[in-house]
CSV table of C-alpha atoms and ligand atoms in Angstrom, one decimal:
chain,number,residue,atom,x,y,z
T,205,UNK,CA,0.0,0.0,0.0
T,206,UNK,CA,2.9,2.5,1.1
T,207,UNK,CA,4.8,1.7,-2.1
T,208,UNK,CA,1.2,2.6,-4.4
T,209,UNK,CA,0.6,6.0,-2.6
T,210,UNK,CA,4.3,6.8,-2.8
T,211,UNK,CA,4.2,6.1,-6.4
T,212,UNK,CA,0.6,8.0,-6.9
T,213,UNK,CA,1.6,10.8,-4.8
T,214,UNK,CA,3.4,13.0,-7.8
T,215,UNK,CA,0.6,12.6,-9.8
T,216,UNK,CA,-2.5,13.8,-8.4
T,217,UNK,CA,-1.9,17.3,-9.8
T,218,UNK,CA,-1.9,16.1,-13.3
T,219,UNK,CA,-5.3,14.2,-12.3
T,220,UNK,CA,-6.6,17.5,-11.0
T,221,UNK,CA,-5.7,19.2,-14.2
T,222,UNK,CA,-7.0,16.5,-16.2
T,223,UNK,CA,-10.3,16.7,-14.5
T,224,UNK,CA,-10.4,20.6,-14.7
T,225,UNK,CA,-10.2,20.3,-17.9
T,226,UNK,CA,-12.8,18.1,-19.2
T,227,UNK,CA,-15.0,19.8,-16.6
T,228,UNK,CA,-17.7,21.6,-18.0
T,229,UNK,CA,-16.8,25.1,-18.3
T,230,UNK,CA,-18.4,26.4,-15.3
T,231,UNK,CA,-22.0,27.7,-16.4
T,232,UNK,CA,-22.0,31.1,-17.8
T,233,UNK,CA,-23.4,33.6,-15.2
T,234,UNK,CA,-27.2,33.3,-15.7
T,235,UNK,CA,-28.7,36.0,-17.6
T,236,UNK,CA,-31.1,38.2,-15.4
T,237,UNK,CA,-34.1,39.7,-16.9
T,238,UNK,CA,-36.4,42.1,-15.6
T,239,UNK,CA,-40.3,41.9,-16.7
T,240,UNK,CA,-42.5,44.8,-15.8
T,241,UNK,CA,-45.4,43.0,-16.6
T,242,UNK,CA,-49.2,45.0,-16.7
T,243,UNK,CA,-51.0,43.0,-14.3
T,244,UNK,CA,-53.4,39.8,-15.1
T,245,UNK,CA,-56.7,41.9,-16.4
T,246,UNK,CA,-57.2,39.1,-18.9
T,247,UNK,CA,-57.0,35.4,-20.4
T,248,UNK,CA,-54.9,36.9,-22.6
T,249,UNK,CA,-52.4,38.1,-20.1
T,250,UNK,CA,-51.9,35.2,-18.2
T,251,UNK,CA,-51.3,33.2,-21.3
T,252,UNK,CA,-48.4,36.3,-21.7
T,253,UNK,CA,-47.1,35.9,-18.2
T,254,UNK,CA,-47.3,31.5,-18.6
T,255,UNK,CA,-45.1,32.1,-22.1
T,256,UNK,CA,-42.5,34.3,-20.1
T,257,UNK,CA,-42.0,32.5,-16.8
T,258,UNK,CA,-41.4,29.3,-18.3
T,259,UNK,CA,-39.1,30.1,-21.2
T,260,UNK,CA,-37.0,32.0,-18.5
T,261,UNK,CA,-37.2,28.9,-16.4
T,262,UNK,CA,-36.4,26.5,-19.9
T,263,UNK,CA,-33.3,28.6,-20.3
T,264,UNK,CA,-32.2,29.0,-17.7
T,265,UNK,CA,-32.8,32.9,-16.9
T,266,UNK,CA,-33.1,34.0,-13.9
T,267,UNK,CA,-36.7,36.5,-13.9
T,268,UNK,CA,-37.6,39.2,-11.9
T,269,UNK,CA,-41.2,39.7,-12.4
T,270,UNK,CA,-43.4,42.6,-11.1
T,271,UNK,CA,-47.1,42.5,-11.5
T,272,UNK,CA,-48.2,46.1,-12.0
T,273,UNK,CA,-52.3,45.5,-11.3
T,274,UNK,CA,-52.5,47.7,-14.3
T,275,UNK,CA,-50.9,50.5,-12.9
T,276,UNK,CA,-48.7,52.4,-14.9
T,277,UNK,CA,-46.7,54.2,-11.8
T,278,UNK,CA,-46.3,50.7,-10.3
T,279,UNK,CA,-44.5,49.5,-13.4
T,280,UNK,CA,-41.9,52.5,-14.0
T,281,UNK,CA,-41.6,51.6,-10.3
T,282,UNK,CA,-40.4,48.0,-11.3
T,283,UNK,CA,-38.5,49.4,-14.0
T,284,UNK,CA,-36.6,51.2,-11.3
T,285,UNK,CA,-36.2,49.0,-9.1
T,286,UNK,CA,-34.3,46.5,-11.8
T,287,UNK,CA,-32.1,49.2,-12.7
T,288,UNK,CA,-30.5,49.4,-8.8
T,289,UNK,CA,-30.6,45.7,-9.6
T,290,UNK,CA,-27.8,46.1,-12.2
T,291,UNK,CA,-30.3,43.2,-14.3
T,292,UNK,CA,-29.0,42.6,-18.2
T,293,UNK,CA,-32.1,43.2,-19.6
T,294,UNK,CA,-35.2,44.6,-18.6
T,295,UNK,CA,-38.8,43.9,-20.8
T,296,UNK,CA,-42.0,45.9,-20.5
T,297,UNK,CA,-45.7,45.5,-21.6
T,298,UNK,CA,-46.1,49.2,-21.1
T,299,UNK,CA,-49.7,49.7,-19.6
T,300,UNK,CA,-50.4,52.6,-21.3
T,301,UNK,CA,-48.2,54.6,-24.1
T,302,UNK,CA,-46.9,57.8,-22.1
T,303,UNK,CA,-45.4,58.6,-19.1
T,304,UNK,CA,-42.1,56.1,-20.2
T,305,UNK,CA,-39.0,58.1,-21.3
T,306,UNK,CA,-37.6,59.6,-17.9
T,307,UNK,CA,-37.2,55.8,-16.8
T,308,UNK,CA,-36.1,55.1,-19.8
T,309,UNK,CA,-33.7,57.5,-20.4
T,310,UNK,CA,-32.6,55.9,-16.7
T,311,UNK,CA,-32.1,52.4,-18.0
T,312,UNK,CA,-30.2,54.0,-20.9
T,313,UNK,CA,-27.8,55.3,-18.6
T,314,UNK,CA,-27.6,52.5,-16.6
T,315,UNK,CA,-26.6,51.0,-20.4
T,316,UNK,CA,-29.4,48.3,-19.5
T,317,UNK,CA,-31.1,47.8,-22.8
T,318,UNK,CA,-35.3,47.6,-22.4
T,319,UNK,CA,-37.5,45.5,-25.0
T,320,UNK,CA,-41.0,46.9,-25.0
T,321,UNK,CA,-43.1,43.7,-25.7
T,322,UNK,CA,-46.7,43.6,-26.7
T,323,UNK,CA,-47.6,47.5,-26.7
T,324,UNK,CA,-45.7,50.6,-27.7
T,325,UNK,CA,-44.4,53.1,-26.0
T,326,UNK,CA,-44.9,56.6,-27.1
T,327,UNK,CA,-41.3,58.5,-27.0
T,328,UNK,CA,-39.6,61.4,-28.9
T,329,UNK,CA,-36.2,59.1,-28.7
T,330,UNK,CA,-36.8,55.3,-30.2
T,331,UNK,CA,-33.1,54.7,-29.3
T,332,UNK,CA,-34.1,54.5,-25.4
T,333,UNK,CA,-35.4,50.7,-26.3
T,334,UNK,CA,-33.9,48.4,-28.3
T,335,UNK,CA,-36.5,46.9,-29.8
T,336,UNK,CA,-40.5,46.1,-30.0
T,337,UNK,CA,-41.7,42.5,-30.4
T,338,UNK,CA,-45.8,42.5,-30.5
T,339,UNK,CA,-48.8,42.2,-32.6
T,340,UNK,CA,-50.4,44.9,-35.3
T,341,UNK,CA,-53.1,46.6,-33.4
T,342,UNK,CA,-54.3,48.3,-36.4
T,343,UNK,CA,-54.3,45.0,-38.3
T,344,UNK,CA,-55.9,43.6,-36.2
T,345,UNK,CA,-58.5,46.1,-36.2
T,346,UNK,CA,-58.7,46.4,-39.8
T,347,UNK,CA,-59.1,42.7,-40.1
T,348,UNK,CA,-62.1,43.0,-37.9
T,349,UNK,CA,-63.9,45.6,-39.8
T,350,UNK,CA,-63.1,44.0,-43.1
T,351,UNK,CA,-65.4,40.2,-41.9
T,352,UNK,CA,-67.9,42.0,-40.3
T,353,UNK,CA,-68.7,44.6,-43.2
T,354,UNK,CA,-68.7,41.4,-45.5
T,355,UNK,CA,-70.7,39.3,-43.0
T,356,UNK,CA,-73.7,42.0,-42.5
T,357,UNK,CA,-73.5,43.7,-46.1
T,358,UNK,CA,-72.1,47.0,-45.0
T,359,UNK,CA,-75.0,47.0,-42.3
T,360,UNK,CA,-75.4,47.7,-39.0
T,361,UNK,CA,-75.1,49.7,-35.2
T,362,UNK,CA,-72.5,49.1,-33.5
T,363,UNK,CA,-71.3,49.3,-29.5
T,364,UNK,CA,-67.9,49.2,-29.0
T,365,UNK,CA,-66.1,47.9,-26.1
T,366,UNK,CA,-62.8,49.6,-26.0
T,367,UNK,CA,-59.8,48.4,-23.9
T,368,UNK,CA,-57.5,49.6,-21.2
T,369,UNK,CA,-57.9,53.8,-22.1
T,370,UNK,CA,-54.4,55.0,-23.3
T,371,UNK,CA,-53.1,51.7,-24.3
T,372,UNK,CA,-51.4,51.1,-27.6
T,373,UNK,CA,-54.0,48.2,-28.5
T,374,UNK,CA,-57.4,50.1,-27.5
T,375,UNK,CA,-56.0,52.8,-29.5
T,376,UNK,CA,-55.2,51.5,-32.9
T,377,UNK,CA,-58.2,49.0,-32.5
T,378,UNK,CA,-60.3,51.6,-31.8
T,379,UNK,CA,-58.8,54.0,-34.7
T,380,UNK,CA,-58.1,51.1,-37.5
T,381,UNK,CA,-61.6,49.8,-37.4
T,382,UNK,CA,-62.8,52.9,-37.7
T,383,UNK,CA,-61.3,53.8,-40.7
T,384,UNK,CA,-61.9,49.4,-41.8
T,385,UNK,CA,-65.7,50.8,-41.5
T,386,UNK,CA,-65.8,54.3,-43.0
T,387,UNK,CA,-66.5,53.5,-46.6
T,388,UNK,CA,-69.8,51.8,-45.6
T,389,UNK,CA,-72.1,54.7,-44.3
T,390,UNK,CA,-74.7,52.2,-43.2
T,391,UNK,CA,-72.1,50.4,-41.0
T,392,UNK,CA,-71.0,52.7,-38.1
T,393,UNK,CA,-70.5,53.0,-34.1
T,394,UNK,CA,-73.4,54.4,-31.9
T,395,UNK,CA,-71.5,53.9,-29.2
T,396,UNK,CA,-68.6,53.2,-27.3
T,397,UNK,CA,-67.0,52.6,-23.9
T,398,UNK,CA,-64.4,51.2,-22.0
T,399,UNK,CA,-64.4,47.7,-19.8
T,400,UNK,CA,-60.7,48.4,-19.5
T,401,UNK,CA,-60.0,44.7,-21.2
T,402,UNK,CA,-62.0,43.0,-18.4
T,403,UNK,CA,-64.5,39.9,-17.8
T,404,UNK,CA,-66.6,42.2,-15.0
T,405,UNK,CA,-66.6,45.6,-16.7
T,406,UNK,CA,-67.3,44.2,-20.1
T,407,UNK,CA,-70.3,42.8,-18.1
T,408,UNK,CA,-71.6,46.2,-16.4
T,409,UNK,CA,-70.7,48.0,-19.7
T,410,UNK,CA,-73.0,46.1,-22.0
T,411,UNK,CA,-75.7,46.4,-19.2
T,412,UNK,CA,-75.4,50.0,-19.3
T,413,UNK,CA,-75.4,50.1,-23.2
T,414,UNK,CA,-78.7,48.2,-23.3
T,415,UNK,CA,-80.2,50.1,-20.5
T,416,UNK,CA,-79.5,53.6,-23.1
T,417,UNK,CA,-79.7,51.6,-26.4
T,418,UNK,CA,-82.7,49.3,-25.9
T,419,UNK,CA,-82.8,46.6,-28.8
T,420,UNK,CA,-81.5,49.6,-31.4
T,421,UNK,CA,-78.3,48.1,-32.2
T,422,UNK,CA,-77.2,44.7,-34.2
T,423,UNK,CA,-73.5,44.3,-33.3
T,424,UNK,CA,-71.3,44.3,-30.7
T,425,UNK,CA,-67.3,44.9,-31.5
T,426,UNK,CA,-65.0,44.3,-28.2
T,427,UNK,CA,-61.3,45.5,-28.0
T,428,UNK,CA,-60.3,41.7,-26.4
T,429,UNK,CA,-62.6,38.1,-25.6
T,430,UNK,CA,-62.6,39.2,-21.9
T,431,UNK,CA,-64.9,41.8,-22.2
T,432,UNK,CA,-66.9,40.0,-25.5
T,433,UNK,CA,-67.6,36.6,-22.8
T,434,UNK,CA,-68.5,39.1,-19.9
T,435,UNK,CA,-71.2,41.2,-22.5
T,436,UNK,CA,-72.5,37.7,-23.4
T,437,UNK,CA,-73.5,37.2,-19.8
T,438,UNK,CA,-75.6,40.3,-20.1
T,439,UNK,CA,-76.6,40.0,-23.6
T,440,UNK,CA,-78.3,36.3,-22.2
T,441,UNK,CA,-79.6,38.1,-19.2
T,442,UNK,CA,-81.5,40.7,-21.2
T,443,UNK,CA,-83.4,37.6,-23.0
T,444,UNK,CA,-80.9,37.8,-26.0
T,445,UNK,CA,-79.3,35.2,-28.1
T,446,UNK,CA,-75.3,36.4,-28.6
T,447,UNK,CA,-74.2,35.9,-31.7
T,448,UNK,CA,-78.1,35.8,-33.6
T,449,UNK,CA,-80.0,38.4,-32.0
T,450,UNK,CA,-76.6,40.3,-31.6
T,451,UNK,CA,-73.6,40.2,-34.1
T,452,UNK,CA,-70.6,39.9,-31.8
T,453,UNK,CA,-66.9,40.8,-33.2
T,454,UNK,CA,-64.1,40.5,-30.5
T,455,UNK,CA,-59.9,39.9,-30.7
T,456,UNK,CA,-57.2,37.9,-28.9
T,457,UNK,CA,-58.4,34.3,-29.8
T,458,UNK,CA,-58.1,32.6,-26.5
T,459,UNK,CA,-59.8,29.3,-26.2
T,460,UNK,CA,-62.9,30.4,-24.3
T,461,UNK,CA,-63.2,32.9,-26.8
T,462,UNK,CA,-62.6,30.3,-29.9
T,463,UNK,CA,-65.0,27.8,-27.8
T,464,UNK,CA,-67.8,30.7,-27.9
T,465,UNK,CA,-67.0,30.8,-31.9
T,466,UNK,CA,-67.6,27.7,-32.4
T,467,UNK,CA,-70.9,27.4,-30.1
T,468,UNK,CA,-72.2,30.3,-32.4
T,469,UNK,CA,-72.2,32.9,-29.3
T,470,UNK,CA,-69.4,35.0,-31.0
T,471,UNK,CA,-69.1,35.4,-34.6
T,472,UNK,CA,-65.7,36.4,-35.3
T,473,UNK,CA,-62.5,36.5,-33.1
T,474,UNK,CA,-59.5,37.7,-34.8
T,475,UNK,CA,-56.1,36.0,-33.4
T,476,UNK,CA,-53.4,38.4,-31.3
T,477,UNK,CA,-50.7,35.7,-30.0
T,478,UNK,CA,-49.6,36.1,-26.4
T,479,UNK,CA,-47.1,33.7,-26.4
T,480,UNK,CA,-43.8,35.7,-26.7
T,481,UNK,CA,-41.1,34.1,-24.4
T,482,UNK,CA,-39.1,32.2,-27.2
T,483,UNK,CA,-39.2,35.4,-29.4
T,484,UNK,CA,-38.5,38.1,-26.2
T,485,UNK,CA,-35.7,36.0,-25.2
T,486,UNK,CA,-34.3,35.1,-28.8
T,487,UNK,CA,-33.2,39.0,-28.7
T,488,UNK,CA,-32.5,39.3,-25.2
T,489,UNK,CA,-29.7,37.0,-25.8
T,490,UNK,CA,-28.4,38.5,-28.8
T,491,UNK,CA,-28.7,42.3,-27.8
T,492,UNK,CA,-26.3,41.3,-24.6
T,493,UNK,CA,-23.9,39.4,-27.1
T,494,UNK,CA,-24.2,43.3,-29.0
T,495,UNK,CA,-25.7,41.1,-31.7
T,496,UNK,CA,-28.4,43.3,-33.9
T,497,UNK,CA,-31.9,42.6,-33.8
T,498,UNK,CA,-34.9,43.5,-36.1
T,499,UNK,CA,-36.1,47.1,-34.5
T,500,UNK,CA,-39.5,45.6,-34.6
T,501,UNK,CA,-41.2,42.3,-35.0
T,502,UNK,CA,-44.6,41.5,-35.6
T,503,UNK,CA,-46.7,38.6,-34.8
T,504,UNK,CA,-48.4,36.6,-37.4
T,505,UNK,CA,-52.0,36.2,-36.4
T,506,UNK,CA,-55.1,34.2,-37.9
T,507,UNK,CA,-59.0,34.8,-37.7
T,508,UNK,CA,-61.3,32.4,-36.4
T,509,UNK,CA,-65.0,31.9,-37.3
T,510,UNK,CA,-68.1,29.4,-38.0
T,511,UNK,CA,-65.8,28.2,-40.9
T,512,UNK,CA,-62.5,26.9,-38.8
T,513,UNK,CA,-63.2,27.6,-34.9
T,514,UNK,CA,-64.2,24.2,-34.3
T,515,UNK,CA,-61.7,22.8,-36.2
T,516,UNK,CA,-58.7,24.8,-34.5
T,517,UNK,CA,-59.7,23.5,-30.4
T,518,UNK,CA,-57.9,20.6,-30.1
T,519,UNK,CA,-54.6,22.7,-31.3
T,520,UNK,CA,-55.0,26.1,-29.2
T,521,UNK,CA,-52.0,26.7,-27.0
T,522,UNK,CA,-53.9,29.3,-25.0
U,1561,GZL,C1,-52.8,42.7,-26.8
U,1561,GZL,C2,-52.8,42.9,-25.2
U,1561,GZL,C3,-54.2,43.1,-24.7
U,1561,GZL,C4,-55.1,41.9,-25.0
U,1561,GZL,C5,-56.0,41.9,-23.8
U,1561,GZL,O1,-51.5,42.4,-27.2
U,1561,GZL,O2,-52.0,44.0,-24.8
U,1561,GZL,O3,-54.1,43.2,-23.3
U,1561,GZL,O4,-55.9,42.1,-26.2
U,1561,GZL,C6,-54.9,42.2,-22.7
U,1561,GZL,O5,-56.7,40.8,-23.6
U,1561,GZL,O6,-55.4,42.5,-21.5
């Protein structure tokens, strides 16, 4: 035994080198991200919120999240408090457009580079974010004006439920659909109001509107499938069959609201994909390696109606 370790004994370095060096290189310092996230108004959003938190955890980033409860002061407060963090990256789903570039011009310093994901900011400097990865509001809009003017003939009175007020999407849904509408004079808006992209106020809204508006309207086009599925409960509760008696337009395209396409209680949902984790993090990697990335990227996104909602079910991912 003596004469083995004695004979051993000069060549443990070499061993320890040997080792080291087929070790795996240690693991690169995880990435840290901070998400200022809106809050969770919607089925949408938590679909958003599911997409980012386990990406991170499938790559291996280490997340701070901050829940805003849709309030805007709350999230630059996040934004903030990531910053004295000293994260690599920091995403936002900006609540509303304004109020962003002293933060922003913060993070800039800080040389932290901020994607804005989902909804724009509005800011007289675009370099204070590197880049916007989200859907086409007005697109979206635009595709909802163009079925529904073919699907009534150019016809009808419309309420409109408008999302959170301020926020990029209620804005260029609310604008692009206006203008999808304007060359058919017997197609137009009577009304329209906000349930601030939520089940319950999309409820009380469309109680409201048939309290003032009575039976003298045909269609009902909602900002997001929150508000569409709470305005059914009060279309039924009035005595009224959703998607007959009442035309009913609405956007995002999450299963409940594909389910209530294809059980004939909305007639059109046009698609907005919440599902940005792969994408958001695809460029958070390569703006830390100073890699360039596309200054803006745009979801593809489908429509759903009699003709396919049943069909697409099985396949939904949110
Ligand atoms: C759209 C997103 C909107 C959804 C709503 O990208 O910002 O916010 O349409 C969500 O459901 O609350």
């Amino acid at each position: 035994m003596k004469l083995l370790t004695s004979l051993c004994r000069p060549l443990w370095p070499c061993v320890v080198l040997a080792l080291l060096a087929f070790a795996p290189a240690a693991s690169a310092k995880a990435l840290k991200v901070g998400f200022a996230q809106t809050g969770a108004e919607s089925g949408w959003r938590t679909a958003n919120t599911d997409s980012m938190k386990s990406e991170a955890v499938a790559r291996g980033i280490d997340l701070k999240f901050a829940d805003a409860q849709g309030k805007p002061e709350n999230q630059i407060r996040a934004v903030r408090s990531f910053i004295a963090q000293g994260v690599d990256a920091i995403i936002i789903a900006p609540i509303v457009t304004t109020g962003w570039e002293p933060v922003l011009r913060e993070a800039k310093q800080a040389k932290i580079p901020v994607i804005v994901m989902d909804r724009a900011v509005q800011v007289s400097d675009e370099s204070l974010y590197a880049c916007f990865i989200g859907s086409d509001f007005a697109e979206e809009g635009r595709m909802a004006a163009d079925w529904l003017a073919k699907y009534t003939g150019g016809k009808g009175r419309i309420l409109e439920l408008q999302g959170t007020t301020g926020s990029d999407p209620a804005n260029e849904r609310r604008r692009a659909f206006a203008e999808g509408i304007a060359k058919y004079p017997d197609l137009k808006v009577i009304d329209s109001q906000s349930g601030d992209f939520q089940r319950q106020q999309g409820k009380e809204v469309m109680e409201a509107l048939l309290k003032k508006h009575g039976r003298d309207f045909d269609i009902v086009y909602s900002h997001n499938d929150d508000m569409a599925l709470g305005a059914i409960q009060a279309i039924e509760a009035a005595g009224l069959k959703p998607g007959k008696d009442v035309i009913i337009v609405s956007i995002d395209a999450i299963k409940e609201g594909v389910t209530a396409v294809a059980d004939g209680k909305i007639n059109c949902v046009v698609e907005c994909n919440p599902l940005f984790g792969p994408k958001a993090y695809d460029a958070v990697a390569k703006i830390v390696a100073g890699q360039p990335v596309p200054r803006k990227q745009y979801n593809k996104d489908g429509l759903f109606d009699a003709t396919n909602a049943a069909a697409a079910l099985p396949t939904r991912q949110y």
